[in-house]
Short mmCIF file of C-alpha atoms in Angstrom, two decimals:
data_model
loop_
_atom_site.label_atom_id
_atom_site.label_comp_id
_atom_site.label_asym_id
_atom_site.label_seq_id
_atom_site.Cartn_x
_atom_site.Cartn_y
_atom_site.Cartn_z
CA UNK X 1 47.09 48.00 -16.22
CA UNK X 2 45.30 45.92 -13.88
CA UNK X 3 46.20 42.73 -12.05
CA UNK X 4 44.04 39.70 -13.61
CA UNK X 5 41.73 36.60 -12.19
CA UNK X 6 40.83 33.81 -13.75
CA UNK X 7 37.80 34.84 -15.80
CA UNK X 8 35.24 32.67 -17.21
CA UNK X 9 34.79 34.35 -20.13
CA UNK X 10 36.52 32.78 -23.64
CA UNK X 11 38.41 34.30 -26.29
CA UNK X 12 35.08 34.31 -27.76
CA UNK X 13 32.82 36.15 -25.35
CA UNK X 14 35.09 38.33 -24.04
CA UNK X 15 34.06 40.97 -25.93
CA UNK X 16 30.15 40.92 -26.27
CA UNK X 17 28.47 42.75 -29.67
CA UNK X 18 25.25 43.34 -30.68
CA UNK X 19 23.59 45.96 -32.97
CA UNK X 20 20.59 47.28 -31.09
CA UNK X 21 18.74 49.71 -34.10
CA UNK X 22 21.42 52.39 -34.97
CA UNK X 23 24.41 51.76 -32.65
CA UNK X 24 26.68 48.65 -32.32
CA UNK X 25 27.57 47.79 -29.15
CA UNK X 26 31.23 46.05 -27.28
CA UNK X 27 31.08 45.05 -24.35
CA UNK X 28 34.16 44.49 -22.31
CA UNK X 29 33.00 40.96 -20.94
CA UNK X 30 35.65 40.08 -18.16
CA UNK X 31 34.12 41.39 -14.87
CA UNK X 32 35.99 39.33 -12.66
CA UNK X 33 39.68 40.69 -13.94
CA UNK X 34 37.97 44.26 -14.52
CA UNK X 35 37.45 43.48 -18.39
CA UNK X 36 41.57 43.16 -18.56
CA UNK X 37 42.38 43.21 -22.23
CA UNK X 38 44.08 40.48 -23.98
CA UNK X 39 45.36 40.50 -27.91
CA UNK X 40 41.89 38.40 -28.68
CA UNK X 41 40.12 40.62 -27.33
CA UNK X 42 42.08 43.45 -29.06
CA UNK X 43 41.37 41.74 -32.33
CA UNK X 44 37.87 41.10 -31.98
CA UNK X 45 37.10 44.92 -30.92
CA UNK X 46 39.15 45.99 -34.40
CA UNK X 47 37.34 43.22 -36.33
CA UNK X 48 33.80 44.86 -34.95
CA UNK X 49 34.93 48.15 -35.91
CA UNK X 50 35.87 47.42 -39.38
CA UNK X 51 32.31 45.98 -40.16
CA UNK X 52 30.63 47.77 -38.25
CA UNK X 53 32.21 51.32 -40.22
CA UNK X 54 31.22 49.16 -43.74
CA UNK X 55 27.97 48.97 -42.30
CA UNK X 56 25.28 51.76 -43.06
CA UNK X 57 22.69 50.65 -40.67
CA UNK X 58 25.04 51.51 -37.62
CA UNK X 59 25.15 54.73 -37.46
CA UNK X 60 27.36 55.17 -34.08
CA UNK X 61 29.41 52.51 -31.71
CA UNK X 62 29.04 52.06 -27.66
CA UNK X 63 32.06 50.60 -25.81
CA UNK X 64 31.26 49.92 -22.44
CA UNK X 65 32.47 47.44 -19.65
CA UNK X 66 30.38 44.47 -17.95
CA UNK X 67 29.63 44.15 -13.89
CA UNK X 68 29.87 47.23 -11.80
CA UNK X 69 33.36 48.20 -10.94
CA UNK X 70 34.62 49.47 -14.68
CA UNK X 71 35.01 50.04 -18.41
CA UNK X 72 38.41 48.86 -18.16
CA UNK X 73 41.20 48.37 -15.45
CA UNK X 74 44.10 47.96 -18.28
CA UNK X 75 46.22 45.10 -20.19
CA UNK X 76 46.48 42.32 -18.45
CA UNK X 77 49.88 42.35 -16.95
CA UNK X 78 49.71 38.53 -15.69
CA UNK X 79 50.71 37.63 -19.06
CA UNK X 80 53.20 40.05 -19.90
CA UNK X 81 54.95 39.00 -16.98
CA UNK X 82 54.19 35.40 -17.94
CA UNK X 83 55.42 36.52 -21.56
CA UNK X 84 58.93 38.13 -20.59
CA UNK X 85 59.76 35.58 -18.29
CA UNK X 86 59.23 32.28 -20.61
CA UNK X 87 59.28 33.66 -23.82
CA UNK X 88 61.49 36.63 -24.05
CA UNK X 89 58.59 39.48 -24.83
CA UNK X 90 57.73 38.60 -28.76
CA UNK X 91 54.21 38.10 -27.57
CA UNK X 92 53.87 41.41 -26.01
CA UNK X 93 55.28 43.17 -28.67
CA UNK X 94 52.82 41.52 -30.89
CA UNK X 95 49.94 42.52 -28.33
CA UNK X 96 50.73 46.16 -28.34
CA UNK X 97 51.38 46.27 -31.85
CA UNK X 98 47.86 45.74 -32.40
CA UNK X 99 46.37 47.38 -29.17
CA UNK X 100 48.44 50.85 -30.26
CA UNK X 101 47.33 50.53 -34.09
CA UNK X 102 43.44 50.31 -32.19
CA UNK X 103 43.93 53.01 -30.38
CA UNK X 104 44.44 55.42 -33.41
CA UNK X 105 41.57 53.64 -35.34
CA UNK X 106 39.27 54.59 -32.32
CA UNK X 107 40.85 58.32 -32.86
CA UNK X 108 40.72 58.59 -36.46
CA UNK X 109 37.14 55.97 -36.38
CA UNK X 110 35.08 58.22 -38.77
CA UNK X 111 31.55 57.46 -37.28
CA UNK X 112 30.90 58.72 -33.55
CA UNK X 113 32.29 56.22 -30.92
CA UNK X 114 31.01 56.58 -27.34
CA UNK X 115 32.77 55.76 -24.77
CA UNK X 116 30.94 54.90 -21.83
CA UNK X 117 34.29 55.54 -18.68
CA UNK X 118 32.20 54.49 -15.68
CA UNK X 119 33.85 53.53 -12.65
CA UNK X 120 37.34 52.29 -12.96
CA UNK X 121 39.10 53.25 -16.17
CA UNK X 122 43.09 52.93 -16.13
CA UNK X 123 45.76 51.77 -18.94
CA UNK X 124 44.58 50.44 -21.87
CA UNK X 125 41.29 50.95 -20.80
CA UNK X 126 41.66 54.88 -21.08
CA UNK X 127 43.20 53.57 -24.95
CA UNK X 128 40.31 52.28 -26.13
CA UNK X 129 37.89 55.37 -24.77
CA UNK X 130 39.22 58.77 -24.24
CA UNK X 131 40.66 58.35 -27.93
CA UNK X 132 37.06 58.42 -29.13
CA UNK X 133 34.71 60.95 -30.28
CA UNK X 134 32.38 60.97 -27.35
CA UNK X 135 33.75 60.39 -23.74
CA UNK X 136 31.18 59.95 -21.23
CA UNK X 137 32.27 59.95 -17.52
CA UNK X 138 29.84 58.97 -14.35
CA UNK X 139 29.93 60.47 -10.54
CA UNK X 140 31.71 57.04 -10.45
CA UNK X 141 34.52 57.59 -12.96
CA UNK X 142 38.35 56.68 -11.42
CA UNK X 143 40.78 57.82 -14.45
CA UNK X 144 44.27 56.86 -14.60
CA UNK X 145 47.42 56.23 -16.08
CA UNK X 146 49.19 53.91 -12.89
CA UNK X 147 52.34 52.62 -15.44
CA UNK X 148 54.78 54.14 -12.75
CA UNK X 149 53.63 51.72 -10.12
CA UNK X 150 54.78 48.23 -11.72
CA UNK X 151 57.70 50.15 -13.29
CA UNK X 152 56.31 50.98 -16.96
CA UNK X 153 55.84 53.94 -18.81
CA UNK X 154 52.47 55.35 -19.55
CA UNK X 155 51.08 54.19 -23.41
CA UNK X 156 48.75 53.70 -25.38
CA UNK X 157 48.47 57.36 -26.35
CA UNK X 158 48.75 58.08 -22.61
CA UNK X 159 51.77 60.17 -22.90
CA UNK X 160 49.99 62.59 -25.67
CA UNK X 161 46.56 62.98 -23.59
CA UNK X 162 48.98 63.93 -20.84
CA UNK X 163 50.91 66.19 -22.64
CA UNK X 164 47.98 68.37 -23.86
CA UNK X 165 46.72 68.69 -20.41
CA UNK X 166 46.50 72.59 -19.08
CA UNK X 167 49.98 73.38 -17.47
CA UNK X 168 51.69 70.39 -15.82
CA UNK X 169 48.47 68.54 -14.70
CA UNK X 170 49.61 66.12 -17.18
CA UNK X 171 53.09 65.43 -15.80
CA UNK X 172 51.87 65.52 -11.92
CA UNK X 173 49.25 62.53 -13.45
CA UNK X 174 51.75 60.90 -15.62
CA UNK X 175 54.00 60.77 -12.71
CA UNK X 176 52.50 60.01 -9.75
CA UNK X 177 50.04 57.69 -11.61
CA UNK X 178 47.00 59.14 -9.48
CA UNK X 179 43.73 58.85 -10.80
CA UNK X 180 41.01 61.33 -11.36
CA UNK X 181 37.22 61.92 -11.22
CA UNK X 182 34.97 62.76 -13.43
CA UNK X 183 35.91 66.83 -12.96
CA UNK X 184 39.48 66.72 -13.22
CA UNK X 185 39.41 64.50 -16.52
CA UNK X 186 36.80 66.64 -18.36
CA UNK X 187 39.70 69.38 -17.13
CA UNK X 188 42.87 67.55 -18.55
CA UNK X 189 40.91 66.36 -21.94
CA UNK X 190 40.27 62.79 -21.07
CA UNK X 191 37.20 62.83 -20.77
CA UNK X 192 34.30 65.25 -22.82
CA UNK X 193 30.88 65.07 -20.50
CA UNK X 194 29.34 63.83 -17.37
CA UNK X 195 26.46 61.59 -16.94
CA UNK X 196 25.23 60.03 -14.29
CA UNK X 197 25.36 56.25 -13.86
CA UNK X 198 22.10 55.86 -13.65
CA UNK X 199 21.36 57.56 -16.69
CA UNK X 200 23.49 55.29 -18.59
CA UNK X 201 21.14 52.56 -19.31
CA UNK X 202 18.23 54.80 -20.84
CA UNK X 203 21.10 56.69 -22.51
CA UNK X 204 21.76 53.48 -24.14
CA UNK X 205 18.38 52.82 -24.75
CA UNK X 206 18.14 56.27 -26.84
CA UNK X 207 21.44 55.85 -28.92
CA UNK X 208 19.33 53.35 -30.81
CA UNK X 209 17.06 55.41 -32.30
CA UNK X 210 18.04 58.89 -32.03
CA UNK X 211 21.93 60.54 -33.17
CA UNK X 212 23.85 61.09 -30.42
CA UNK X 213 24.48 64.45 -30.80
CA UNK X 214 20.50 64.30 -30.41
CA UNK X 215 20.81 62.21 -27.38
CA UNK X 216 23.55 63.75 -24.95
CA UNK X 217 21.93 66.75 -24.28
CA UNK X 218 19.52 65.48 -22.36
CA UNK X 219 21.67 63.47 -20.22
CA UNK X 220 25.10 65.47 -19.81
CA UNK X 221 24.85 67.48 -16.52
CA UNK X 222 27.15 69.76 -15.18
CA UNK X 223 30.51 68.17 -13.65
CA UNK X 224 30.99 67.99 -9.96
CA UNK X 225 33.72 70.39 -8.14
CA UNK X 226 37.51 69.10 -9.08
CA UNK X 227 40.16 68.81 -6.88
CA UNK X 228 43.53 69.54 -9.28
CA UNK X 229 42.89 73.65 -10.15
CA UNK X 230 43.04 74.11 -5.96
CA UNK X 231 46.47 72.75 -6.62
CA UNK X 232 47.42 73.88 -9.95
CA UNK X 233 49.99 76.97 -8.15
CA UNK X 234 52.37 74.29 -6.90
CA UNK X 235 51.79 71.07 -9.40
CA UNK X 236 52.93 74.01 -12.01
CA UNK X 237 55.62 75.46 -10.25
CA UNK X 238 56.87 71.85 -9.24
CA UNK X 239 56.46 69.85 -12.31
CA UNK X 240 58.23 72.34 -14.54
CA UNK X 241 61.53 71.21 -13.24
CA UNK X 242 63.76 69.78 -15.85
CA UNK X 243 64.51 66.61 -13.67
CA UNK X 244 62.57 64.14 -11.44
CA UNK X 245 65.11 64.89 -9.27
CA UNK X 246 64.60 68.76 -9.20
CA UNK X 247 60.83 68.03 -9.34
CA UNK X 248 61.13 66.07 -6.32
CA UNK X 249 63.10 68.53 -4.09
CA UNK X 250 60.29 71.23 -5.40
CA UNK X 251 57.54 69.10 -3.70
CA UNK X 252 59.32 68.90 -0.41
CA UNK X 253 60.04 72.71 -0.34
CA UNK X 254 57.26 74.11 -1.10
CA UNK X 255 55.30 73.72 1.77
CA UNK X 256 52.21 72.23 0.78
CA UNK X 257 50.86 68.91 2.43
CA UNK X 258 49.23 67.21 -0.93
CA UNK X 259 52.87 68.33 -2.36
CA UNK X 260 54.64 66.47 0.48
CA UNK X 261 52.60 63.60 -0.41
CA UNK X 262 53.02 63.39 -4.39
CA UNK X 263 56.95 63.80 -3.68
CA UNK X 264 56.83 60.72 -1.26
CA UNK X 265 54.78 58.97 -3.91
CA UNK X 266 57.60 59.71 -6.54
CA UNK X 267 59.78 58.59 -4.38
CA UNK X 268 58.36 55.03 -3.76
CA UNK X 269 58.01 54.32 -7.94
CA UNK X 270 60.28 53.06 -9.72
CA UNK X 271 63.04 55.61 -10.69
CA UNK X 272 64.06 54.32 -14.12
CA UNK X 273 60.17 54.68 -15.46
CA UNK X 274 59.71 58.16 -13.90
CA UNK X 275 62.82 59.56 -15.47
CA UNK X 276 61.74 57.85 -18.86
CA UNK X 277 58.04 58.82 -18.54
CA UNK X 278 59.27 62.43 -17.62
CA UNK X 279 61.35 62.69 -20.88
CA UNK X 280 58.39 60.97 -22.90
CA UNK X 281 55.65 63.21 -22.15
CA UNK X 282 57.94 66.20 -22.60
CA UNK X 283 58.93 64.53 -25.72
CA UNK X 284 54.83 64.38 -26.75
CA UNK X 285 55.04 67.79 -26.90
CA UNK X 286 56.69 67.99 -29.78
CA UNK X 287 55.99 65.45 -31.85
CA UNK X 288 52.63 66.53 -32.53
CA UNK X 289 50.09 63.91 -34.00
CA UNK X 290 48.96 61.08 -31.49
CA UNK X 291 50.48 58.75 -34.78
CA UNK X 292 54.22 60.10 -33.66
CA UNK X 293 53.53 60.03 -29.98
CA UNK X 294 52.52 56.21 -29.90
CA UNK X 295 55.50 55.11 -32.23
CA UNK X 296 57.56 56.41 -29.21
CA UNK X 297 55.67 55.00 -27.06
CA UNK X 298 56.19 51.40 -28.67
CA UNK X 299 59.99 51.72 -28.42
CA UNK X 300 59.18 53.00 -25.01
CA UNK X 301 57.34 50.33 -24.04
CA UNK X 302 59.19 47.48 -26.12
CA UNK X 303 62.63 48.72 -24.00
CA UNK X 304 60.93 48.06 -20.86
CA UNK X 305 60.34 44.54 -21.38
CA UNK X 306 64.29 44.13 -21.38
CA UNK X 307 64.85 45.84 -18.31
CA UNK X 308 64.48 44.42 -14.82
CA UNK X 309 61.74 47.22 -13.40
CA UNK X 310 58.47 46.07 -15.50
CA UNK X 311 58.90 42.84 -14.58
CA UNK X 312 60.06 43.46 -10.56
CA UNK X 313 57.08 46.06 -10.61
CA UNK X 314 54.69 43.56 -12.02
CA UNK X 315 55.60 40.56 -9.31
CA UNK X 316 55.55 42.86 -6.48
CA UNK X 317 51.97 43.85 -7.56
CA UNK X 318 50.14 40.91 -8.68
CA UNK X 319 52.26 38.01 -8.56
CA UNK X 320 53.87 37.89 -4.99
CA UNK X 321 51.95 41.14 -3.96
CA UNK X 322 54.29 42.05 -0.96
CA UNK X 323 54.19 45.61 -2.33
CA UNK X 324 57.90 45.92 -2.29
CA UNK X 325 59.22 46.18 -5.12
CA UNK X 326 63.28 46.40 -5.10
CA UNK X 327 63.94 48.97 -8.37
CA UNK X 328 67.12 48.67 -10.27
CA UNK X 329 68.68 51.56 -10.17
CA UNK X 330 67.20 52.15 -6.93
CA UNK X 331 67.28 55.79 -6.63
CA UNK X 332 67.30 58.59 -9.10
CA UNK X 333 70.79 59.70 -8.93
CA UNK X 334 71.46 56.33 -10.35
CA UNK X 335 69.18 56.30 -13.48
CA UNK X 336 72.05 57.54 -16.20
CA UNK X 337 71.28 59.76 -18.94
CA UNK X 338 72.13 57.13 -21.39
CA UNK X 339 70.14 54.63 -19.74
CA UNK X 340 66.91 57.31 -20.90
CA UNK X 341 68.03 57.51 -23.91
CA UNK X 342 68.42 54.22 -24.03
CA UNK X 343 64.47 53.38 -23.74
CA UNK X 344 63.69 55.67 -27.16
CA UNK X 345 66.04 53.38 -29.77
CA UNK X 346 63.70 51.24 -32.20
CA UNK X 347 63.28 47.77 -30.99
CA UNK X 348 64.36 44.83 -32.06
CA UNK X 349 61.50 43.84 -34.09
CA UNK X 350 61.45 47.46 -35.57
CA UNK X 351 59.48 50.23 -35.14
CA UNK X 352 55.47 50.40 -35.31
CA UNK X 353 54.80 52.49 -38.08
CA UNK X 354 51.35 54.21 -38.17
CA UNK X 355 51.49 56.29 -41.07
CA UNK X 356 50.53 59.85 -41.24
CA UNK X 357 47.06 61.43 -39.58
CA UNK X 358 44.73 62.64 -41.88
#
């Protein structure tokens, strides 16, 4: 999720379309907030893809973000702190209502959807790409799931990309909210080939008159050198821990510097979302279909707006941005079993109800 500016673009040119021979294009069209979604632009994106999949001329879909620093930096939390604190949440429960039914269109979207994750991709912006059929990172790709920081959980399918991830890469990310290159998310499944940035725009050019599954060879190159499998003895060892708390204490001992440093990360988020994001990616595990996963994930994400982290998290980031944030509980020791279990009850509203995957 990303902290928003005032953005010139409308409700109606914040997503950009156009049909360009055999692929429809969206463009993400708020550079200024790093193309921060918003429920109209959630709308028009599942409008698009509902004409576009009735339409036999296009043949694939693009998603891609305008200006150079992203696809996508997240939801914009500006007005679900604006939301919770003058209208009591309805209209973010509303919003990811319809962002979390998009995300499983994109997954279940039966014509090939390309993601284009170029530079910054975090939140809701890894929702609408690295559910899709094609996922196209750049030497410029940043990949993330950041909810910890401003006291959320991660969403938007986040919790079952994170879950499927090889040993407990998923949990260190989920966790720490750290981002990733274009390596390391072609390694945890969030991304499915590399291209180079400044391939993109002849890639483009290409989609529109040749299948993709024509075009991508001749653009994909090998991914650069990762960072995570150096680390993968220790993030496995570590993260396997059945509490944050034990997970924590395994950081400190075991005597590695970039382990040091994710335990004092940990220990600066807030402790409320790490316990609950700890017991909803192990919970991904066994739910199965990414339907199942994101109906937790609502509740998840509906219980948060009640308590006092999301919103605490959110003004210390973006609204007073003293990066202080003062967590309630403040420490783990405090964060109750109950008060976990608390965050997976359906909301108030009821629960979102995606049906079954095909």
């Amino acid at each position: 999720m990303t902290d928003s500016v005032t953005d010139r673009a409308t409700d109606d040119d914040a997503v950009l379309t156009r049909v360009e021979g055999r692929a429809g294009h969206l463009t993400l069209n708020r550079p200024r907030a790093l193309n921060a979604l918003t429920h109209p632009m959630v709308t028009r994106i599942a409008e698009t893809l509902t004409a576009w999949e009735r339409d036999p001329a296009v043949a694939a879909v693009v998603i891609d973000g305008a200006g150079e620093r992203g696809l996508c930096a997240g939801g914009d939390i500006r007005l679900i702190h604006q939301d919770v604190t003058s209208g009591g949440g309805a209209a973010s429960r509303a919003f990811w209502r319809d962002e979390y039914t998009l995300n499983i269109r994109i997954a279940r979207y039966p014509k090939p959807y390309v993601a284009l994750m170029d530079g910054i991709v975090m939140g809701g912006g890894v929702g609408i790409s690295a559910h899709g059929g094609v996922r196209i990172v750049t030497e410029r790709s940043r990949v993330a799931m950041p909810e910890t920081t401003i006291g959320f959980v991660p969403d938007v399918g986040g919790t079952h990309l994170l879950a499927r991830a090889p040993g407990e890469l998923g949990t260190h990310l989920a966790l720490t909210g750290a981002s990733v290159g274009a390596a390391d998310a072609l390694r945890c499944g969030l991304a499915d080939h590399v291209v180079p940035s400044g391939q993109l725009p002849a890639l483009t050019r290409d989609l529109a008159v040749e299948p993709v599954a024509d075009v991508l060879p001749r653009y994909a190159v090998q991914a650069p050198a990762g960072t995570l499998d150096g680390h993968r003895e220790w993030i496995d060892q570590c993260y396997a821990a059945d509490t944050v708390e034990e997970i924590v204490d395994r950081l400190m001992a075991v005597g590695e510097p970039a382990a040091k440093e994710a335990a004092e990360t940990l220990l600066a988020k807030s402790p409320t979302a790490l316990k609950v994001t700890l017991a909803a990616v192990r919970g991904a595990r066994t739910l199965g279909s990414l339907e199942r996963v994101m109906e937790q994930e609502y509740r998840v994400s509906c219980a948060a707006l009640s308590r006092p982290d999301l919103i605490e998290g959110i003004r210390a980031q973006v609204i007073d941005k003293d990066r202080r944030p003062r967590w309630t509980p403040a420490a783990l020791a405090e964060v109750t079993e109950a008060e976990v279990a608390g965050f997976f009850v359906p909301p108030i509203d009821g629960d979102l109800r995606l049906g079954d995957a095909p």
